[in-house]
Amino acid sequence: MRESDTVKRVYVNEEWCLGCHLCEYNCAFANSGLRYMSSLKGKQIYPRIHVEGEEKDRITFAVSCRHCEDPLCVKCCIAGAISKEDGVVRIDRNKCVGCLTCMLVCPYGALAPAEDGIMQKCELCTSNGSGEPACVKGCPNRAIVYEERGQE
Amino acid sequence: MADNANCIGKARSSDNAALKRYVIIGNGAAAVGCVEGIRLADPLGLITIISEERRHVYCRPLISYYLEDKTDLEKMKYRDDGFYDRNGAEVLYGKKALSIDPAAKTVALDSGETVAYDELCVAAGSSPFVPPFKGLETVENKFGFMTLDDALGLEKVLTPETRVLIVGAGLIGLKCAEGIASRVKEIKVCDLADRILSSILDAEGAGLVQKRLEERGIKFMLSDSVSEFQGRRALMKSGREAGFDVLVLAVGVRANSGLVKEAGGSVNRGIIVDERLKTSLGSVYAAGDCAEGYDVTLGANRVLALMPSAYLEGRTAGINMAGGDAVLDNEFPMNSIGFFGFHIMTAGTYAGEVEEFKDGDSVERFYLKDGYLSGFIIIGRVERAGIYTSLIRDRVPLETVRPFIAGGRATNAMFSEEVRRKKFGGVV
């Protein structure tokens, strides 16, 4: 098929994740267009990264789009709204109708809709002016990193 | 797609005999998958698409969203305007394939032309099944709900005073109901089955969804069918009568398998294909609604008339047609369907032991068979449901995961730390 994408992605260091949810706030803020992060206070946020875990076992980790080599969401989108360009899986929110088929097929549970019911996804902060992923920039513990890794 | 970045070039010179001639019958998601699959393995071969509809490829399941004003004709194109050119594909619009001659390797068209192929993909889709209703010819405004033309036709006749009768409470009939709900005065839906969405939901789940639809004013006549139409009246088997102005027939669909059958190919309810999507005829492949693939959760063939399946099958067929080597051996039915913001996700086959979680209007029901997840019905709390479909697709032994630690909600915490390290720390 084709050569492995040698591009940077967000990777998880689960053993260092405190479960603080800062990545969720930094993501929501970076994509909000708001001037001050404090404006998020008291609001329901719709981040493109989420912290999951199991309290009992003190497991926490952050999940966002893996930007798969061969993404199933792109193949299964019934609106032709998801595509992959330059290693980044993107969604055209104008085309999306919110059927959630991508949510049904993403093996990582990485996709969730925005407040309006239309899908949104991590595009590695390439379309919001952040420069590099805000979730990683704000992580106090390097529990998520943005780097290039090879295939195992 | 980035996959095709190097595959430009409409090399259509007839003197280059080395170029393979690919012909695709149909112009839907399976055809697009086939084109993209071919171009992964062969950047130059000649592709001809036979499209009965005179339309650029569009997203068929979006016709209800079109009527709901959630998309428009431009946005609902499945691929951009440059798709065919970029992939060197010629589309014969408004032409219908009449027959396949597998010995001569030709397809005869209704225009009288004959198209020669080296490799053929039949992606002819499905057609509405219309039972022989008495008096159907007396109904002035009647529609199917399969094509954009159906939706555009409905759009023309619907007014705020229109009463609509939909025959069939399956996925197509109910998406139609949702799509037109704000445009019309009244919607009645009848079905022979005792519940709505009977192909994917049990009685309890169907009841929950029906309640939501009834809250939006949609009326149901279940365990009932039309015995006779008289103009704008339907006489029901139960003795009831239903008045209507517009009739939508959404009883069911049939695979368009005739071309392969008449050419001597093996056909059951759909065209029988192997895991490379090849039919029993040489150099003939089939994909999408007209084909019958192997459902791993059923352990048997079935028609998977779903758009993601159509694309995946088409793409697999295309790669193989172009001399590549692709298999599709992990298919199973999957549905994500919502009504007025209330979501339902189903997958696989409902067989085996049941694990169930309920919370208010949410139901999660899982079917476990021989140590694997065989299928599920999730109504309401659908977040991250893809983790469950991955358990089915990858045949993950349930003894290696803790699937229900979050009370039925999907979480990656169900996997071992080592598996998570691969999933979230590696290139996938």
XYZ file of C-alpha atoms in Angstrom:
580
model
C 0.000 0.000 0.000
C 1.760 3.195 1.000
C 4.573 4.211 3.255
C 3.932 4.857 6.888
C 3.137 8.478 7.699
C 6.140 10.003 9.352
C 4.296 12.782 11.054
C 3.922 14.000 14.574
C 1.025 12.750 16.623
C -0.199 12.979 20.187
C 0.996 10.017 22.250
C -0.040 9.035 25.732
C 2.202 8.329 28.705
C -0.433 6.789 30.896
C 1.860 6.297 33.881
C 2.236 10.059 34.257
C -1.381 11.071 33.794
C -2.828 12.600 36.947
C -6.343 12.698 35.558
C -6.418 16.484 36.074
C -8.523 17.149 32.912
C -6.403 20.200 32.027
C -5.987 18.826 28.505
C -9.754 18.927 28.085
C -9.887 22.582 29.135
C -6.910 23.566 27.006
C -8.489 21.850 24.013
C -11.883 23.429 24.551
C -10.277 26.856 25.010
C -8.004 26.556 21.959
C -11.018 25.758 19.787
C -13.427 28.201 21.423
C -12.270 31.488 19.972
C -12.613 32.942 23.498
C -10.104 35.492 24.725
C -9.853 34.331 28.319
C -9.872 30.789 29.563
C -11.769 31.921 32.627
C -14.794 32.411 30.350
C -15.139 28.629 30.356
C -15.962 28.697 34.065
C -19.317 27.115 34.728
C -19.804 26.110 31.088
C -20.260 22.614 29.732
C -17.219 22.020 27.535
C -16.937 19.857 24.424
C -13.238 19.015 24.147
C -11.760 16.830 21.414
C -9.630 14.991 23.924
C -11.049 13.307 26.977
C -9.669 11.723 30.106
C -10.837 8.218 30.718
C -10.044 5.832 33.453
C -11.042 3.561 36.230
C -11.072 5.261 39.613
C -10.872 2.040 41.567
C -7.545 1.113 39.979
C -6.314 4.722 39.813
C -5.925 4.438 36.067
C -6.297 7.646 34.048
C -5.274 8.488 30.509
C -6.190 10.948 27.793
C -7.744 9.841 24.504
C -7.791 11.829 21.280
C -7.772 10.967 17.580
C -4.935 8.598 16.662
C -4.822 9.873 13.077
C -4.643 6.211 12.010
C -2.592 5.078 9.027
C -5.730 3.577 7.511
C -8.616 5.332 9.249
C -11.916 3.494 9.416
C -13.839 6.721 10.095
C -12.802 8.076 6.681
C -14.016 4.928 4.944
C -17.265 4.678 6.880
C -18.444 8.312 6.934
C -21.790 8.302 5.147
C -21.555 12.021 4.384
C -18.114 11.995 2.786
C -17.160 14.517 5.472
C -13.989 12.936 6.862
C -10.727 12.877 4.963
C -7.044 12.503 5.657
C -4.568 15.042 4.332
C -0.909 15.308 5.226
C -1.275 12.823 8.042
C -4.163 14.641 9.703
C -7.676 13.203 9.769
C -10.045 16.136 9.322
C -13.781 16.605 9.374
C -15.742 19.031 7.226
C -18.359 20.141 9.722
C -20.393 21.671 6.896
C -20.923 18.246 5.369
C -21.408 16.306 8.608
C -25.044 15.632 9.525
C -24.358 14.195 12.976
C -25.298 10.578 12.230
C -22.493 9.378 14.559
C -21.396 6.533 12.275
C -17.777 7.572 12.931
C -18.400 7.191 16.647
C -19.719 3.695 15.996
C -16.609 2.649 14.075
C -13.703 4.441 15.789
C -11.907 1.659 17.690
C -10.465 4.190 20.137
C -13.665 5.968 21.085
C -11.908 9.165 20.091
C -14.778 11.021 18.416
C -17.560 12.982 20.063
C -20.001 15.588 18.810
C -19.842 19.291 19.571
C -22.612 21.119 21.378
C -24.629 21.417 18.154
C -24.685 17.635 17.652
C -22.338 17.864 14.665
C -19.103 15.913 14.937
C -15.834 17.578 15.699
C -12.461 15.989 16.105
C -8.853 16.601 17.007
C -7.030 18.095 14.034
C -3.824 18.530 16.036
C -4.570 22.265 16.424
C -3.647 22.758 12.770
C -6.771 24.787 12.022
C -7.194 26.927 15.138
C -3.998 28.966 15.189
C -2.471 27.256 18.208
C 0.540 26.081 16.286
C 0.934 22.860 18.204
C -1.610 20.832 20.141
C -2.844 22.901 23.079
C -3.548 19.780 25.109
C 0.120 18.796 25.010
C 1.379 22.333 25.618
C -0.663 22.568 28.780
C -0.034 19.104 30.192
C 1.883 19.569 33.461
C 3.315 16.073 33.499
C 4.192 15.125 29.921
C 1.408 12.553 30.125
C 0.678 13.438 26.508
C 3.437 14.353 24.085
C 3.493 15.544 20.478
C 6.241 13.801 18.576
C 7.191 11.508 15.737
C 7.285 7.794 16.453
C 7.939 4.858 14.172
C 5.823 1.770 13.685
C 6.566 -0.969 16.205
C -7.751 11.195 -0.631
C -4.066 11.293 0.080
C -3.943 7.660 -1.007
C -4.550 8.757 -4.547
C -2.219 11.712 -4.677
C 0.073 10.071 -7.175
C -2.616 8.623 -9.349
C -3.414 11.550 -11.562
C -3.674 11.180 -15.288
C -6.608 10.471 -17.497
C -4.583 8.161 -19.700
C -7.226 7.127 -22.148
C -5.293 6.289 -25.256
C -6.729 3.311 -27.035
C -3.415 2.435 -28.633
C -1.941 1.587 -25.269
C -3.106 -1.998 -25.114
C -1.267 -2.633 -21.865
C -3.725 -0.559 -19.860
C -6.340 -2.582 -18.034
C -9.960 -1.695 -18.674
C -12.025 -1.518 -15.484
C -15.783 -1.202 -15.675
C -17.994 -0.441 -12.703
C -21.768 -0.850 -12.902
C -23.212 1.660 -10.446
C -22.158 5.060 -9.140
C -22.655 4.964 -5.379
C -20.396 4.426 -2.375
C -19.279 0.976 -3.568
C -18.265 2.450 -6.919
C -16.241 5.195 -5.224
C -14.575 2.593 -3.005
C -13.811 0.561 -6.116
C -12.231 3.537 -7.923
C -10.124 4.406 -4.886
C -9.154 0.761 -4.456
C -8.142 0.406 -8.105
C -5.997 3.541 -7.888
C -4.110 2.167 -4.869
C -2.800 -0.615 -7.086
C -3.010 0.745 -10.636
C -2.570 4.464 -11.318
C -3.138 4.255 -15.065
C -5.778 1.719 -16.048
C -8.970 2.926 -17.736
C -12.016 3.195 -15.487
C -15.543 3.438 -16.857
C -18.494 3.938 -14.523
C -21.986 3.121 -15.764
C -24.372 5.394 -13.887
C -28.089 5.023 -14.387
C -28.725 8.146 -12.325
C -27.639 11.336 -14.057
C -25.924 12.619 -10.936
C -22.493 13.110 -9.476
C -22.054 10.560 -6.683
C -24.078 11.641 -3.633
C -24.660 10.328 -0.139
C -27.806 8.261 -0.466
C -28.601 8.047 3.266
C -28.551 11.844 3.402
C -31.783 12.274 1.454
C -33.750 12.481 4.710
C -31.313 15.124 6.004
C -31.861 17.040 2.779
C -35.593 17.217 3.444
C -34.792 18.240 7.012
C -32.641 21.127 5.673
C -29.549 19.724 7.372
C -27.644 19.445 4.120
C -28.007 20.589 0.528
C -27.327 19.239 -2.948
C -23.773 20.563 -2.958
C -22.784 19.367 0.514
C -24.270 15.927 0.039
C -21.896 15.043 -2.764
C -19.951 12.005 -1.536
C -16.786 13.161 -3.280
C -15.836 16.569 -4.672
C -16.484 17.658 -8.254
C -12.953 16.767 -9.344
C -13.178 13.177 -8.129
C -13.735 11.412 -11.452
C -11.225 13.498 -13.406
C -8.563 13.204 -10.758
C -8.966 9.443 -10.815
C -9.139 9.174 -14.573
C -12.640 7.730 -14.494
C -15.165 8.255 -17.255
C -18.805 8.236 -16.189
C -21.509 7.161 -18.626
C -24.494 9.007 -17.165
C -28.065 7.966 -17.828
C -27.100 4.579 -19.187
C -28.250 1.274 -17.852
C -26.407 -2.037 -17.983
C -28.709 -4.637 -19.520
C -26.544 -7.736 -19.483
C -23.075 -9.101 -18.873
C -21.378 -11.505 -21.254
C -18.684 -13.104 -19.084
C -17.204 -15.060 -22.007
C -16.786 -12.041 -24.275
C -16.120 -9.813 -21.238
C -18.573 -7.168 -22.278
C -21.469 -5.261 -20.762
C -24.421 -4.370 -22.994
C -26.064 -1.011 -22.343
C -29.609 0.172 -23.014
C -28.155 2.709 -25.449
C -27.143 -0.160 -27.708
C -23.455 0.274 -26.909
C -21.235 -2.497 -25.624
C -18.493 -1.829 -23.093
C -15.539 -4.193 -22.922
C -13.808 -4.930 -19.629
C -10.818 -6.769 -18.299
C -12.166 -6.528 -14.758
C -15.772 -5.748 -13.875
C -17.320 -4.645 -10.588
C -21.073 -4.913 -10.188
C -22.034 -2.232 -7.681
C -25.624 -1.974 -8.803
C -27.161 -1.368 -5.381
C -30.660 -2.314 -4.358
C -34.181 -1.393 -5.370
C -37.300 -0.873 -3.328
C -39.445 -3.933 -3.001
C -43.085 -3.097 -3.684
C -45.602 -5.821 -2.851
C -48.600 -6.061 -5.187
C -51.053 -3.815 -3.311
C -54.613 -3.770 -4.577
C -55.534 -0.361 -5.939
C -52.009 1.078 -5.819
C -52.619 2.511 -9.293
C -55.368 4.713 -7.870
C -52.861 6.580 -5.680
C -51.831 9.822 -7.315
C -48.815 10.814 -5.213
C -46.642 7.824 -4.375
C -42.919 7.640 -3.786
C -40.132 5.332 -2.774
C -37.402 6.701 -0.516
C -34.150 5.478 -1.979
C -32.860 8.156 -4.323
C -32.340 11.879 -4.455
C -35.052 12.012 -7.118
C -37.454 10.460 -4.601
C -36.561 13.177 -2.077
C -36.833 15.971 -4.649
C -40.182 14.609 -5.813
C -41.489 14.538 -2.258
C -40.192 18.045 -1.617
C -42.315 19.306 -4.498
C -45.612 17.877 -3.298
C -45.343 18.310 0.480
C -47.109 21.267 2.076
C -47.957 22.135 5.694
C -51.386 20.635 5.009
C -50.152 17.301 3.646
C -51.061 14.021 5.309
C -48.447 11.357 4.634
C -48.799 7.608 4.959
C -45.536 5.686 5.150
C -45.759 1.950 4.572
C -42.837 0.374 6.428
C -41.429 1.247 9.871
C -37.869 0.242 9.078
C -34.772 2.415 8.805
C -35.820 3.953 5.487
C -39.434 4.652 6.396
C -38.602 6.194 9.747
C -35.742 8.350 8.452
C -38.223 9.602 5.873
C -40.681 10.386 8.680
C -38.041 12.337 10.582
C -36.966 14.170 7.448
C -40.427 15.426 6.536
C -41.848 15.854 10.059
C -41.585 19.634 10.112
C -42.911 20.018 6.565
C -46.264 18.264 6.842
C -49.480 18.150 8.826
C -49.597 14.481 9.676
C -47.476 11.351 9.367
C -48.839 7.859 9.854
C -46.553 4.831 9.629
C -47.830 1.291 9.268
C -45.932 -1.972 9.413
C -46.829 -5.625 9.354
C -44.388 -6.218 12.232
C -45.493 -5.681 15.818
C -42.716 -3.159 16.409
C -40.735 -0.477 14.628
C -37.176 -1.082 13.341
C -37.816 -4.812 13.641
C -34.639 -5.728 11.763
C -32.385 -4.145 14.383
C -34.358 -3.716 17.617
C -36.162 -5.955 20.092
C -39.594 -5.055 21.450
C -38.273 -3.081 24.412
C -35.790 -0.999 22.426
C -38.330 -0.426 19.690
C -40.802 0.789 22.319
C -38.353 3.408 23.595
C -37.712 4.768 20.117
C -41.388 4.665 19.180
C -42.202 6.776 22.229
C -39.736 9.437 21.047
C -41.242 9.471 17.578
C -44.783 9.660 18.943
C -43.749 12.666 21.034
C -43.039 14.374 17.714
C -46.538 13.613 16.512
C -45.786 10.591 14.332
C -48.582 8.021 14.534
C -48.136 4.275 14.210
C -50.307 1.424 13.010
C -48.329 -1.713 13.823
C -49.210 -5.371 13.200
C -51.281 -3.980 10.381
C -50.995 -3.652 6.630
C -52.834 -2.130 3.721
C -55.354 -4.412 2.061
C -56.450 -1.888 -0.542
C -55.795 1.650 -1.698
C -58.688 3.781 -2.909
C -57.257 7.079 -4.087
C -56.460 8.931 -0.887
C -57.674 6.199 1.421
C -55.928 3.083 2.652
C -58.133 0.272 3.887
C -56.198 -1.650 6.473
C -56.336 -5.402 7.182
C -57.483 -4.562 10.728
C -60.557 -2.825 9.332
C -59.206 0.645 10.093
C -59.004 3.320 7.436
C -56.207 5.798 6.887
C -56.646 8.962 4.858
C -53.562 10.458 3.203
C -52.430 12.803 0.456
C -48.979 11.376 -0.186
C -47.885 7.754 0.053
C -44.309 6.621 0.739
C -43.520 2.967 0.129
C -40.629 1.793 2.291
C -41.454 -1.871 2.692
C -37.997 -3.192 1.995
C -35.229 -3.443 -0.543
C -34.016 -6.148 -2.891
C -30.455 -6.592 -4.055
C -29.980 -5.793 -7.745
C -28.404 -9.159 -8.442
C -30.120 -9.884 -11.765
C -27.190 -9.025 -14.054
C -24.929 -11.603 -12.423
C -27.676 -14.192 -12.093
C -28.614 -13.943 -15.764
C -24.947 -14.249 -16.697
C -24.847 -17.569 -14.871
C -23.248 -16.353 -11.625
C -24.105 -17.625 -8.148
C -26.756 -15.585 -6.461
C -28.647 -16.036 -3.240
C -30.474 -13.025 -1.750
C -27.560 -11.025 -3.099
C -24.667 -11.793 -5.413
C -22.428 -14.352 -3.698
C -18.857 -13.148 -3.304
C -15.743 -14.464 -1.599
C -13.659 -12.478 0.858
C -11.872 -10.827 -2.077
C -15.336 -9.739 -3.313
C -15.073 -11.917 -6.397
C -18.230 -13.532 -7.762
C -18.389 -17.023 -9.212
C -17.824 -15.516 -12.678
C -14.258 -14.910 -13.879
C -13.061 -11.298 -13.615
C -16.380 -10.190 -12.163
C -16.555 -8.685 -8.682
C -19.545 -7.390 -6.748
C -19.796 -4.891 -3.894
C -22.359 -2.989 -1.875
C -26.095 -3.517 -1.520
C -26.247 -6.000 -4.393
C -23.662 -8.358 -2.872
C -23.836 -10.861 -0.092
C -20.773 -10.852 2.116
C -19.712 -13.071 4.984
C -20.940 -11.821 8.341
C -18.469 -13.006 10.995
C -21.010 -12.656 13.783
C -23.608 -14.730 11.958
C -21.156 -17.248 10.549
C -22.972 -17.031 7.226
C -23.465 -14.799 4.229
C -25.896 -11.926 4.345
C -26.581 -8.774 2.391
C -25.110 -5.846 4.307
C -27.049 -3.014 2.714
C -25.145 -0.319 4.588
C -23.078 2.515 3.242
C -19.843 1.791 5.202
C -19.988 -1.833 4.010
C -20.544 -0.668 0.450
C -17.417 1.485 0.526
C -15.262 -1.170 2.209
C -16.431 -3.877 -0.194
C -15.934 -1.650 -3.222
C -12.455 -0.700 -2.128
C -11.468 -4.327 -1.508
C -12.858 -5.330 -4.900
C -10.984 -2.486 -6.578
C -7.620 -3.407 -5.082
C -8.068 -7.015 -6.200
C -9.294 -6.037 -9.678
C -6.112 -4.042 -10.117
C -3.892 -6.961 -9.195
C -3.468 -6.108 -5.524
C -4.278 -8.467 -2.728
C -6.968 -7.434 -0.252
C -9.383 -9.456 1.819
C -12.422 -8.311 3.739
C -13.005 -10.994 6.330
C -14.357 -9.094 9.314
C -17.664 -7.666 8.156
C -20.802 -7.510 10.246
C -23.883 -5.287 10.212
C -23.589 -1.946 12.002
C -26.115 0.840 12.310
C -25.894 4.271 13.812
C -29.283 5.861 13.545
C -30.816 8.798 15.324
C -34.233 10.372 15.478
C -34.644 13.956 16.647
C -31.338 13.791 18.502
C -31.993 10.433 20.179
C -29.360 7.931 19.101
C -29.303 4.190 18.620
C -26.320 2.050 17.726
C -26.502 -1.617 16.887
C -23.998 -4.135 15.633
C -23.526 -7.796 14.892
C -25.858 -10.668 15.646
C -28.132 -10.942 18.645
C -27.276 -14.425 19.826
C -25.862 -15.897 23.016
C -25.848 -14.765 26.614
C -27.179 -11.309 27.360
C -25.603 -8.634 29.561
C -27.901 -5.693 30.077
C -27.610 -2.251 31.641
C -30.490 0.182 31.982
C -30.701 3.722 33.175
C -33.836 5.712 32.506
C -34.322 5.909 28.756
C -30.941 4.309 28.062
C -30.484 0.649 27.374
C -27.278 -1.189 26.621
C -27.655 -4.825 25.726
C -24.726 -7.038 24.798
C -24.798 -10.510 23.292
C -21.883 -12.750 24.232
C -21.195 -15.945 22.363
C -18.376 -18.462 22.755
C -16.254 -15.984 24.649
C -16.652 -13.173 22.107
C -18.913 -10.185 21.710
C -21.427 -11.161 19.037
C -23.551 -8.029 18.917
C -25.082 -5.140 20.824
C -27.950 -2.705 21.004
C -27.154 0.640 22.606
C -29.940 3.167 22.943
C -29.269 6.593 24.362
C -25.745 6.562 25.801
C -23.840 5.825 22.635
C -20.515 7.497 23.395
C -17.385 5.548 22.433
C -19.479 2.657 21.101
C -16.725 2.090 18.538
C -14.694 0.406 21.248
C -17.363 -2.295 21.300
C -17.435 -2.678 17.530
C -13.639 -3.094 17.681
C -14.119 -6.046 20.041
C -16.313 -7.659 17.377
C -14.180 -6.677 14.371
C -10.896 -7.788 15.946
C -12.456 -10.900 17.539
C -11.083 -9.909 20.938
C -11.489 -12.759 23.447
C -13.623 -11.322 26.250
C -11.449 -13.028 28.842
C -8.657 -10.612 27.899
C -10.745 -7.486 28.575
C -13.101 -6.158 31.236
C -15.912 -5.010 28.983
C -18.502 -3.851 31.473
C -16.502 -2.067 34.161
C -18.262 1.215 33.435
C -21.752 -0.261 33.622
C -22.071 -0.893 29.931
C -20.468 2.326 28.730
C -17.498 1.774 26.520
C -14.110 2.715 27.953
C -10.545 2.009 26.978
C -10.000 1.135 30.625
C -11.410 -2.274 29.688
C -8.104 -3.134 27.995
C -4.888 -4.113 29.750
C -2.244 -1.456 30.274
C -0.090 -3.149 27.674
C -2.827 -3.045 25.037
C -3.473 0.605 25.842
C 0.227 1.363 25.460
C 0.049 -0.001 21.918
C -3.171 1.804 21.099
C -2.194 5.208 22.463
C 1.581 5.122 22.405
C 2.177 3.604 18.992
C 1.493 4.376 15.352
C -1.842 2.786 14.507
